[in-house]
Short mmCIF file of N, CA and C in Angstrom, two decimals:
data_model
loop_
_atom_site.label_atom_id
_atom_site.label_comp_id
_atom_site.label_asym_id
_atom_site.label_seq_id
_atom_site.Cartn_x
_atom_site.Cartn_y
_atom_site.Cartn_z
N UNK A 20 63.88 83.04 87.91
CA UNK A 20 63.70 82.01 88.25
C UNK A 20 63.79 81.13 89.42
N UNK A 21 62.69 80.03 89.45
CA UNK A 21 62.63 79.47 90.16
C UNK A 21 64.22 79.37 91.06
N UNK A 22 65.17 78.98 90.37
CA UNK A 22 66.63 78.55 90.26
C UNK A 22 67.54 79.56 91.20
N UNK A 23 67.17 80.49 91.25
CA UNK A 23 67.72 81.70 91.64
C UNK A 23 66.89 82.24 93.15
N UNK A 24 65.45 81.74 93.49
CA UNK A 24 64.89 81.70 94.31
C UNK A 24 64.68 80.69 95.70
N UNK A 25 66.15 80.10 96.03
CA UNK A 25 66.04 79.32 96.96
C UNK A 25 66.42 79.98 98.41
N UNK A 26 66.13 79.51 99.52
CA UNK A 26 66.00 80.04 100.65
C UNK A 26 67.08 80.34 101.12
N UNK A 27 67.40 81.36 102.23
CA UNK A 27 68.85 81.67 102.64
C UNK A 27 68.97 81.92 104.14
N UNK A 28 68.61 80.82 105.11
CA UNK A 28 68.94 81.47 106.63
C UNK A 28 69.43 80.22 107.60
N UNK A 29 69.68 78.81 106.69
CA UNK A 29 69.61 77.82 107.82
C UNK A 29 70.98 77.56 106.92
N UNK A 30 71.86 76.68 108.00
CA UNK A 30 73.01 76.37 107.57
C UNK A 30 72.34 74.78 106.98
N UNK A 31 73.45 74.14 105.97
CA UNK A 31 73.37 73.13 105.57
C UNK A 31 73.58 71.73 106.49
N UNK A 32 72.93 70.71 106.30
CA UNK A 32 73.13 69.88 106.94
C UNK A 32 74.36 69.01 106.41
N UNK A 33 75.58 69.00 107.72
CA UNK A 33 76.87 68.25 106.99
C UNK A 33 76.51 67.16 108.18
N UNK A 34 76.90 65.98 107.30
CA UNK A 34 76.75 64.71 108.13
C UNK A 34 78.54 63.85 107.30
N UNK A 35 79.13 63.19 108.07
CA UNK A 35 80.58 62.80 107.34
C UNK A 35 80.37 61.06 107.05
N UNK A 36 79.22 60.98 106.05
CA UNK A 36 78.87 59.57 105.47
C UNK A 36 78.85 59.52 103.93
N UNK A 37 80.02 58.84 103.31
CA UNK A 37 80.21 58.57 101.96
C UNK A 37 78.78 58.35 101.23
N UNK A 38 78.62 59.12 99.69
CA UNK A 38 77.48 58.50 98.95
C UNK A 38 77.71 58.07 97.57
N UNK A 39 77.89 56.43 97.80
CA UNK A 39 77.68 55.77 96.72
C UNK A 39 76.40 55.09 95.61
N UNK A 40 76.94 55.18 94.69
CA UNK A 40 75.95 55.09 93.52
C UNK A 40 76.57 53.85 92.98
N UNK A 41 75.48 52.64 92.51
CA UNK A 41 76.23 51.22 91.83
C UNK A 41 74.97 50.98 90.96
N UNK A 42 75.25 50.45 89.84
CA UNK A 42 74.38 49.77 89.09
C UNK A 42 75.32 48.56 88.39
N UNK A 43 74.85 47.32 89.12
CA UNK A 43 75.20 46.39 88.49
C UNK A 43 76.85 46.05 88.46
N UNK A 44 77.53 45.99 87.68
CA UNK A 44 78.84 45.26 87.61
C UNK A 44 79.98 46.77 87.46
N UNK A 45 79.21 48.16 87.60
CA UNK A 45 80.15 48.87 87.26
C UNK A 45 80.74 49.36 88.30
N UNK A 46 82.01 50.48 88.20
CA UNK A 46 82.72 50.95 89.42
C UNK A 46 81.73 51.76 90.49
N UNK A 47 81.77 51.44 91.74
CA UNK A 47 80.92 52.47 92.43
C UNK A 47 81.33 54.05 92.06
N UNK A 48 80.42 55.04 92.06
CA UNK A 48 80.62 56.29 91.96
C UNK A 48 80.06 57.26 92.82
N UNK A 49 80.34 58.41 92.89
CA UNK A 49 80.13 59.03 93.92
C UNK A 49 79.73 60.73 93.33
N UNK A 50 78.92 61.42 94.07
CA UNK A 50 78.60 62.69 93.63
C UNK A 50 79.46 63.61 94.44
N UNK A 51 80.06 64.91 93.70
CA UNK A 51 80.88 65.19 94.60
C UNK A 51 80.40 66.72 94.07
N UNK A 52 79.84 67.74 94.90
CA UNK A 52 79.84 69.01 94.68
C UNK A 52 80.93 69.70 94.98
N UNK A 53 81.49 70.67 94.00
CA UNK A 53 82.59 71.55 93.98
C UNK A 53 82.11 72.94 94.03
N UNK A 54 82.46 73.88 94.39
CA UNK A 54 82.45 75.57 94.69
C UNK A 54 83.77 76.55 94.51
N UNK A 55 84.88 75.50 94.21
CA UNK A 55 85.75 76.70 94.34
C UNK A 55 86.70 76.27 93.08
N UNK A 56 87.85 76.01 93.20
CA UNK A 56 88.96 75.63 92.58
C UNK A 56 89.05 74.73 91.67
N UNK A 57 87.84 73.65 91.89
CA UNK A 57 87.78 72.68 90.79
C UNK A 57 86.95 72.64 89.82
N UNK A 58 85.72 74.09 89.91
CA UNK A 58 84.79 74.03 89.08
C UNK A 58 85.73 74.52 87.34
N UNK A 59 85.09 74.16 86.31
CA UNK A 59 85.02 74.24 85.10
C UNK A 59 85.71 75.55 85.12
N UNK A 60 86.86 75.98 84.08
CA UNK A 60 87.57 77.12 84.14
C UNK A 60 88.50 77.44 85.33
N UNK A 61 88.48 76.86 86.17
CA UNK A 61 89.62 77.18 87.45
C UNK A 61 90.72 76.30 87.34
N UNK A 62 91.53 76.72 88.42
CA UNK A 62 92.79 75.85 88.37
C UNK A 62 93.11 74.50 88.28
N UNK A 63 92.35 74.36 89.11
CA UNK A 63 92.41 72.78 89.83
C UNK A 63 91.48 71.98 88.98
N UNK A 64 90.43 72.06 87.78
CA UNK A 64 89.78 71.44 87.25
C UNK A 64 90.56 70.45 86.62
N UNK A 65 91.82 70.91 86.05
CA UNK A 65 92.09 69.98 85.65
C UNK A 65 92.47 68.46 86.00
N UNK A 66 92.67 68.17 87.61
CA UNK A 66 92.19 66.97 88.23
C UNK A 66 90.80 66.28 87.61
N UNK A 67 90.11 66.82 87.94
CA UNK A 67 88.64 66.30 87.55
C UNK A 67 88.18 66.07 85.92
N UNK A 68 89.00 66.40 84.75
CA UNK A 68 89.21 66.08 83.72
C UNK A 68 90.13 65.01 83.33
N UNK A 69 91.02 64.99 84.18
CA UNK A 69 91.95 63.86 84.04
C UNK A 69 91.72 62.74 84.57
N UNK A 70 90.78 62.56 85.21
CA UNK A 70 90.04 61.21 86.14
C UNK A 70 88.46 60.90 85.45
N UNK A 71 88.30 62.08 84.19
CA UNK A 71 87.27 61.44 83.48
C UNK A 71 85.91 61.80 84.31
N UNK A 72 86.10 62.18 85.22
CA UNK A 72 84.48 62.45 85.88
C UNK A 72 83.65 63.34 85.12
N UNK A 73 82.40 62.77 85.22
CA UNK A 73 81.37 63.56 84.86
C UNK A 73 80.81 64.71 85.54
N UNK A 74 80.23 65.21 84.27
CA UNK A 74 79.52 66.41 85.00
C UNK A 74 77.99 66.37 84.86
N UNK A 75 77.46 66.70 85.99
CA UNK A 75 76.26 66.43 86.09
C UNK A 75 75.36 67.65 85.86
N UNK A 76 75.88 68.67 86.03
CA UNK A 76 75.07 69.95 86.15
C UNK A 76 75.35 71.12 87.29
N UNK A 77 75.02 72.30 86.77
CA UNK A 77 75.03 73.22 87.63
C UNK A 77 74.30 72.86 89.27
N UNK A 78 75.25 73.53 90.11
CA UNK A 78 74.04 72.99 91.35
C UNK A 78 74.30 74.20 92.65
N UNK A 79 73.37 73.96 93.56
CA UNK A 79 73.40 75.21 94.49
C UNK A 79 73.28 73.74 95.81
N UNK A 80 74.09 74.60 97.17
CA UNK A 80 73.15 73.81 98.23
C UNK A 80 72.31 74.25 98.60
N UNK A 81 71.56 72.88 99.25
CA UNK A 81 70.02 73.31 99.21
C UNK A 81 69.72 74.26 100.45
N UNK A 82 70.43 74.23 101.65
CA UNK A 82 70.58 75.51 102.46
C UNK A 82 71.43 76.39 102.44
N UNK A 83 71.31 77.68 103.00
CA UNK A 83 72.52 78.48 102.91
C UNK A 83 73.70 78.05 103.67
N UNK A 84 74.78 78.26 103.75
CA UNK A 84 76.11 78.37 104.40
C UNK A 84 76.87 79.15 103.78
N UNK A 85 77.82 79.47 105.08
CA UNK A 85 78.87 80.81 104.89
C UNK A 85 79.80 80.41 104.10
N UNK A 86 80.32 81.25 103.17
CA UNK A 86 81.52 80.51 102.55
C UNK A 86 82.46 82.04 102.52
N UNK A 87 83.87 81.51 102.84
CA UNK A 87 85.00 82.74 103.16
C UNK A 87 86.63 82.05 102.39
N UNK A 88 87.11 83.33 102.28
CA UNK A 88 88.47 83.40 101.50
C UNK A 88 89.53 83.23 102.31
N UNK A 89 90.34 82.15 102.39
CA UNK A 89 91.01 81.93 103.29
C UNK A 89 92.48 82.50 102.63
N UNK A 90 93.22 81.64 103.47
CA UNK A 90 94.96 82.30 102.91
C UNK A 90 94.94 81.38 101.68
N UNK A 91 96.14 82.55 100.54
CA UNK A 91 96.54 81.66 99.01
C UNK A 91 94.63 82.07 98.70
N UNK A 92 94.44 82.54 98.98
CA UNK A 92 92.70 83.41 98.05
C UNK A 92 91.72 81.66 98.07
N UNK A 93 91.82 80.78 98.98
CA UNK A 93 91.43 79.34 98.87
C UNK A 93 89.77 79.57 99.31
N UNK A 94 88.67 79.10 98.65
CA UNK A 94 87.70 79.21 99.16
C UNK A 94 87.16 78.07 100.53
N UNK A 95 86.17 78.22 101.79
CA UNK A 95 86.16 77.45 102.50
C UNK A 95 84.63 77.41 102.63
N UNK A 96 83.93 76.65 102.51
CA UNK A 96 82.62 76.17 103.19
C UNK A 96 82.53 76.17 104.74
N UNK A 97 81.95 77.08 105.58
CA UNK A 97 81.85 76.78 106.81
C UNK A 97 80.92 76.18 107.47
N UNK A 98 80.89 75.64 108.88
CA UNK A 98 80.14 74.93 109.11
C UNK A 98 79.29 75.69 110.45
N UNK A 99 79.21 76.90 110.44
CA UNK A 99 78.64 77.75 111.73
C UNK A 99 77.41 78.89 111.13
N UNK A 100 76.80 79.10 111.64
CA UNK A 100 75.45 80.23 111.18
C UNK A 100 76.31 81.35 111.01
N UNK A 101 75.48 82.04 110.25
CA UNK A 101 75.47 83.63 110.00
C UNK A 101 74.51 84.25 109.38
N UNK A 102 74.55 85.12 109.91
CA UNK A 102 73.13 86.43 109.42
C UNK A 102 72.76 86.36 108.15
N UNK A 103 74.36 86.53 107.28
CA UNK A 103 74.40 86.65 105.85
C UNK A 103 74.70 85.33 104.96
N UNK A 104 74.48 84.38 105.63
CA UNK A 104 74.48 83.30 104.79
C UNK A 104 73.65 82.66 103.80
N UNK A 105 74.49 82.35 102.41
CA UNK A 105 73.32 81.97 101.52
C UNK A 105 73.82 80.65 100.75
N UNK A 106 72.71 80.29 99.73
CA UNK A 106 72.98 79.35 99.18
C UNK A 106 74.12 79.27 98.27
N UNK A 107 75.13 78.56 98.40
CA UNK A 107 76.38 78.47 97.73
C UNK A 107 76.03 77.69 96.32
N UNK A 108 76.81 78.31 95.18
CA UNK A 108 76.46 78.25 93.49
C UNK A 108 77.93 76.76 93.18
N UNK A 109 77.51 75.98 92.65
CA UNK A 109 78.77 75.31 92.25
C UNK A 109 78.18 74.23 91.40
N UNK A 110 79.21 73.07 91.41
CA UNK A 110 78.82 72.09 89.93
C UNK A 110 79.08 70.34 90.57
N UNK A 111 77.96 70.28 90.09
CA UNK A 111 77.94 68.65 90.64
C UNK A 111 78.37 67.90 89.53
N UNK A 112 79.50 66.61 89.95
CA UNK A 112 79.96 65.80 89.30
C UNK A 112 79.74 64.37 89.95
N UNK A 113 80.39 63.32 88.87
CA UNK A 113 80.45 62.43 89.36
C UNK A 113 81.67 61.25 89.26
N UNK A 114 82.41 60.80 90.26
CA UNK A 114 83.49 60.36 90.49
C UNK A 114 83.57 59.07 90.88
N UNK A 115 84.57 57.99 90.58
CA UNK A 115 84.80 56.68 90.89
C UNK A 115 85.65 56.97 92.00
N UNK A 116 85.64 55.85 93.11
CA UNK A 116 86.34 55.76 94.40
C UNK A 116 87.81 56.00 93.79
N UNK A 117 89.08 56.19 92.88
CA UNK A 117 89.99 56.47 92.57
C UNK A 117 89.94 58.23 92.69
N UNK A 118 88.69 58.48 92.01
CA UNK A 118 88.52 60.07 91.52
C UNK A 118 88.61 60.38 93.06
N UNK A 119 87.71 59.77 94.05
CA UNK A 119 87.19 60.25 95.49
C UNK A 119 88.61 60.51 96.17
N UNK A 120 89.02 59.42 96.04
CA UNK A 120 90.77 59.39 96.74
C UNK A 120 91.59 60.56 96.21
N UNK A 121 91.77 60.95 94.96
CA UNK A 121 92.70 61.71 94.44
C UNK A 121 92.32 63.31 95.36
N UNK A 122 91.17 63.51 94.96
CA UNK A 122 90.40 64.63 95.46
C UNK A 122 90.49 64.90 97.23
N UNK A 123 90.32 63.91 98.07
CA UNK A 123 90.82 63.82 99.35
C UNK A 123 92.09 64.37 99.51
N UNK A 124 93.25 63.93 98.60
CA UNK A 124 94.36 64.58 98.83
C UNK A 124 94.51 65.67 98.39
N UNK A 125 94.46 66.08 97.27
CA UNK A 125 94.07 67.57 96.83
C UNK A 125 93.52 68.55 97.79
N UNK A 126 92.45 67.69 98.60
CA UNK A 126 91.82 69.14 99.57
C UNK A 126 92.30 68.82 100.99
N UNK A 127 93.45 68.09 101.08
CA UNK A 127 94.52 68.18 102.20
C UNK A 127 93.51 67.31 103.55
N UNK A 128 92.58 66.18 103.17
CA UNK A 128 91.86 65.49 104.43
C UNK A 128 92.90 65.17 105.79
N UNK A 129 93.92 64.54 105.20
CA UNK A 129 94.52 64.06 106.15
C UNK A 129 95.21 65.30 107.07
N UNK A 130 95.56 66.30 106.24
CA UNK A 130 96.28 67.34 107.50
C UNK A 130 95.47 67.93 108.23
N UNK A 131 93.79 67.94 107.78
CA UNK A 131 92.77 68.73 108.30
C UNK A 131 92.27 70.15 107.87
N UNK A 132 93.03 70.16 106.15
CA UNK A 132 92.50 71.49 105.64
C UNK A 132 91.06 71.25 105.07
N UNK A 133 90.54 70.47 104.78
CA UNK A 133 89.23 70.29 104.75
C UNK A 133 88.83 68.77 105.38
N UNK A 134 87.46 68.60 105.28
CA UNK A 134 87.05 67.60 106.19
C UNK A 134 85.85 67.20 104.67
N UNK A 135 85.79 65.83 104.18
CA UNK A 135 84.53 65.73 103.60
C UNK A 135 83.16 65.55 104.26
N UNK A 136 82.21 65.68 103.82
CA UNK A 136 81.00 65.79 104.28
C UNK A 136 79.76 65.43 103.35
N UNK A 137 78.79 64.87 103.77
CA UNK A 137 77.49 65.09 102.85
C UNK A 137 76.61 65.95 102.93
N UNK A 138 76.36 66.66 101.90
CA UNK A 138 75.29 67.52 101.72
C UNK A 138 74.52 67.44 100.79
N UNK A 139 73.11 68.23 101.19
CA UNK A 139 71.75 68.28 100.27
C UNK A 139 72.73 69.64 99.06
N UNK A 140 72.08 68.89 98.02
CA UNK A 140 72.23 70.08 97.29
C UNK A 140 70.96 70.08 96.06
N UNK A 141 70.73 70.90 95.33
CA UNK A 141 69.90 71.19 94.27
C UNK A 141 70.35 71.17 92.98
N UNK A 142 69.42 70.73 91.91
CA UNK A 142 70.43 70.96 90.71
C UNK A 142 69.50 71.38 89.96
N UNK A 143 69.76 72.19 88.39
CA UNK A 143 68.75 72.74 87.92
C UNK A 143 68.24 71.76 87.05
N UNK A 144 66.43 71.83 86.86
CA UNK A 144 65.55 70.71 86.01
C UNK A 144 66.44 70.38 84.79
N UNK A 145 66.44 69.31 84.36
CA UNK A 145 67.12 68.87 82.98
C UNK A 145 68.40 68.30 82.60
N UNK A 146 69.07 68.60 83.90
CA UNK A 146 70.52 68.41 84.42
C UNK A 146 71.12 66.98 83.99
N UNK A 147 69.96 65.80 84.10
CA UNK A 147 70.40 64.93 84.46
C UNK A 147 70.27 64.04 85.76
N UNK A 148 69.91 65.30 86.54
CA UNK A 148 70.09 64.80 87.71
C UNK A 148 68.71 65.40 88.64
N UNK A 149 67.84 64.22 89.49
CA UNK A 149 66.80 64.75 90.04
C UNK A 149 67.14 66.39 90.55
N UNK A 150 66.29 67.29 90.87
CA UNK A 150 66.26 68.46 91.55
C UNK A 150 66.90 68.47 92.63
N UNK A 151 67.04 67.44 93.50
CA UNK A 151 67.71 67.24 94.90
C UNK A 151 68.73 66.36 94.96
N UNK A 152 69.24 65.95 95.46
CA UNK A 152 70.49 65.32 95.99
C UNK A 152 71.30 65.36 97.17
N UNK A 153 71.97 64.31 96.94
CA UNK A 153 72.84 64.51 97.94
C UNK A 153 74.54 64.20 97.36
N UNK A 154 75.14 64.54 97.98
CA UNK A 154 76.60 64.95 97.19
C UNK A 154 77.94 64.91 98.43
N UNK A 155 78.50 64.86 98.24
CA UNK A 155 80.11 64.70 98.92
C UNK A 155 80.92 66.10 98.63
N UNK A 156 80.82 66.62 99.50
CA UNK A 156 81.51 68.33 99.41
C UNK A 156 82.88 68.38 100.58
N UNK A 157 83.57 69.45 100.17
CA UNK A 157 84.70 69.77 101.60
C UNK A 157 84.47 70.96 101.92
N UNK A 158 84.20 70.78 103.18
CA UNK A 158 84.11 72.07 104.24
C UNK A 158 85.57 72.24 104.95
N UNK A 159 85.58 73.23 105.56
CA UNK A 159 86.89 73.77 106.50
C UNK A 159 87.00 72.56 107.21
N UNK A 160 88.05 71.82 107.54
CA UNK A 160 88.66 71.07 108.49
C UNK A 160 89.11 71.65 109.64
N UNK A 161 89.44 70.84 110.64
CA UNK A 161 89.56 71.17 111.97
C UNK A 161 91.03 71.90 111.82
N UNK A 162 91.96 71.61 111.24
CA UNK A 162 93.58 72.23 111.20
C UNK A 162 93.00 73.59 110.23
N UNK A 163 92.27 73.94 109.65
CA UNK A 163 92.16 75.22 109.16
C UNK A 163 91.09 76.20 110.37
N UNK A 164 90.51 75.39 110.58
CA UNK A 164 89.61 76.28 111.93
C UNK A 164 90.74 76.82 113.14
N UNK A 165 91.68 75.96 113.35
CA UNK A 165 92.38 75.94 114.21
C UNK A 165 93.27 77.21 113.88
N UNK A 166 93.85 76.96 112.36
CA UNK A 166 94.59 78.50 111.92
C UNK A 166 93.79 79.86 111.66
N UNK A 167 92.74 80.00 111.96
CA UNK A 167 91.65 81.01 111.94
C UNK A 167 90.94 81.13 110.50
N UNK A 168 90.89 80.14 110.07
CA UNK A 168 89.57 80.06 108.78
C UNK A 168 88.45 80.25 109.15
N UNK A 169 87.48 81.31 108.70
CA UNK A 169 86.39 81.37 109.16
C UNK A 169 86.08 82.38 110.16
N UNK A 170 86.97 83.28 110.26
CA UNK A 170 87.49 84.24 111.41
C UNK A 170 86.95 85.73 111.25
N UNK A 171 87.54 86.69 111.65
CA UNK A 171 87.06 87.96 111.25
C UNK A 171 88.13 88.25 109.76
N UNK A 172 89.60 87.77 110.05
CA UNK A 172 90.16 87.85 109.13
C UNK A 172 89.67 87.57 107.96
N UNK A 173 88.96 86.55 107.46
CA UNK A 173 88.79 85.61 106.51
C UNK A 173 87.42 86.13 105.56
N UNK A 174 87.50 86.51 104.56
CA UNK A 174 86.71 87.54 104.00
C UNK A 174 85.51 86.62 103.35
N UNK A 175 84.01 87.00 103.72
CA UNK A 175 82.78 86.17 103.81
C UNK A 175 82.80 86.71 101.90
N UNK A 176 82.57 85.53 101.24
CA UNK A 176 82.39 86.04 100.13
C UNK A 176 80.76 84.91 99.66
N UNK A 177 79.96 85.52 98.51
CA UNK A 177 78.95 84.90 98.12
C UNK A 177 78.86 83.79 97.12
N UNK A 178 80.19 83.94 95.96
CA UNK A 178 80.27 82.59 95.35
C UNK A 178 81.57 83.06 94.95
N UNK A 179 82.50 81.72 94.95
CA UNK A 179 83.73 81.95 94.48
C UNK A 179 83.61 81.69 92.94
N UNK A 180 83.70 82.98 92.34
CA UNK A 180 84.29 83.44 90.92
C UNK A 180 85.69 83.63 89.97
N UNK A 181 85.08 83.40 88.99
CA UNK A 181 86.96 83.74 88.02
C UNK A 181 87.47 84.96 88.49
N UNK A 182 86.88 86.16 88.52
CA UNK A 182 87.55 87.37 89.01
C UNK A 182 88.46 86.91 90.48
N UNK A 183 87.70 86.55 91.52
CA UNK A 183 88.37 85.88 92.65
C UNK A 183 89.20 85.22 92.66
N UNK A 184 89.18 84.41 91.72
CA UNK A 184 90.07 83.12 91.77
C UNK A 184 91.90 83.72 90.71
N UNK A 185 91.41 84.21 89.82
CA UNK A 185 92.58 85.15 89.24
C UNK A 185 92.92 86.24 90.00
N UNK A 186 92.34 86.69 90.73
CA UNK A 186 93.13 87.94 91.93
C UNK A 186 93.63 87.35 93.14
N UNK A 187 93.51 86.30 93.55
CA UNK A 187 93.78 85.75 94.87
C UNK A 187 94.43 84.54 94.77
N UNK A 188 94.00 83.06 94.23
CA UNK A 188 94.65 82.17 94.00
C UNK A 188 95.66 82.06 93.91
N UNK A 189 96.42 81.04 94.93
CA UNK A 189 97.67 81.02 94.81
C UNK A 189 98.27 79.04 94.50
N UNK A 190 98.77 78.35 93.43
CA UNK A 190 98.86 77.30 93.71
C UNK A 190 99.36 76.61 94.56
N UNK A 191 99.47 75.35 94.68
CA UNK A 191 99.96 74.90 95.93
C UNK A 191 101.64 74.90 96.00
N UNK A 192 101.99 74.82 94.50
CA UNK A 192 103.22 74.55 94.34
C UNK A 192 104.13 75.84 94.54
N UNK A 193 103.58 77.14 94.79
CA UNK A 193 103.76 78.51 95.12
C UNK A 193 103.41 78.86 96.48
N UNK A 194 103.10 77.78 97.27
CA UNK A 194 103.01 78.53 98.72
C UNK A 194 103.95 78.17 99.37
N UNK A 195 103.94 78.75 100.68
CA UNK A 195 105.24 78.11 101.24
C UNK A 195 105.04 76.90 102.14
N UNK A 196 106.24 76.30 102.45
CA UNK A 196 106.56 75.37 103.28
C UNK A 196 105.76 75.04 104.46
N UNK A 197 104.97 74.03 104.78
CA UNK A 197 104.24 73.90 105.93
C UNK A 197 103.11 74.58 106.13
N UNK A 198 102.61 75.34 104.71
CA UNK A 198 101.15 75.51 104.44
C UNK A 198 100.26 74.28 104.34
N UNK A 199 98.61 74.62 104.72
CA UNK A 199 98.04 73.39 104.68
C UNK A 199 97.69 72.96 103.19
N UNK A 200 97.94 71.80 103.17
CA UNK A 200 97.66 71.05 101.68
C UNK A 200 99.03 70.75 100.91
N UNK A 201 99.81 71.45 101.48
CA UNK A 201 101.35 71.23 100.66
C UNK A 201 102.36 69.89 100.95
N UNK A 202 101.71 68.94 101.94
CA UNK A 202 102.32 68.00 102.51
C UNK A 202 102.14 66.88 101.13
N UNK A 203 100.99 67.05 100.30
CA UNK A 203 100.98 66.01 99.35
C UNK A 203 102.27 66.05 97.97
N UNK A 204 102.61 67.68 98.44
CA UNK A 204 103.76 68.01 97.38
C UNK A 204 105.00 67.53 98.16
N UNK A 205 105.16 66.61 99.41
CA UNK A 205 106.39 66.07 99.86
C UNK A 205 107.06 67.05 100.55
N UNK A 206 106.28 68.06 100.91
CA UNK A 206 107.03 69.39 101.81
C UNK A 206 105.65 69.74 103.07
N UNK A 207 106.83 68.85 104.09
CA UNK A 207 106.23 68.40 105.44
C UNK A 207 105.96 69.92 106.38
N UNK A 208 105.47 70.10 107.15
CA UNK A 208 105.25 70.98 108.04
C UNK A 208 106.63 70.89 109.06
N UNK A 209 107.19 72.19 109.42
CA UNK A 209 108.26 71.86 110.37
C UNK A 209 108.20 72.22 111.91
#
């Protein structure tokens, strides 16, 4: 079907601008594309459940991106070209301002673990969202890049699935002090 036949050779455009949608007196909402541990059935999905985020549907990056598996089994989208890049599957969610702030903390934005950018994504027809839209997404941040994420030691993966997750993911509270993303647990780098 057409869902599976999306082009696969150019890096997705990423810009650091938030996307807010609002109608009338409602709280502003943000579309967020998740491709890793925040997806349904994965370890960090509980955060989306707790914030009453709204599932909008399955989604794909509109243009190919390289995804790698970093330290502790953490998936990262990379902003670099790769001959083997492919569109990345994930999910599209809607969160409010508070929810977006909570995701920024989880993703270690202040530490440079991830950077939040705007990506073009495609959804399946009938999921309640037009086939093409923009969404916030978390890509490899500058500190992760400095620590070697995306280099030859990072395994390139086509999708972050449950098999990969269960075999490799280490929750933050089990990681070594000083690991990226652990500052929100009160464990500072030394």
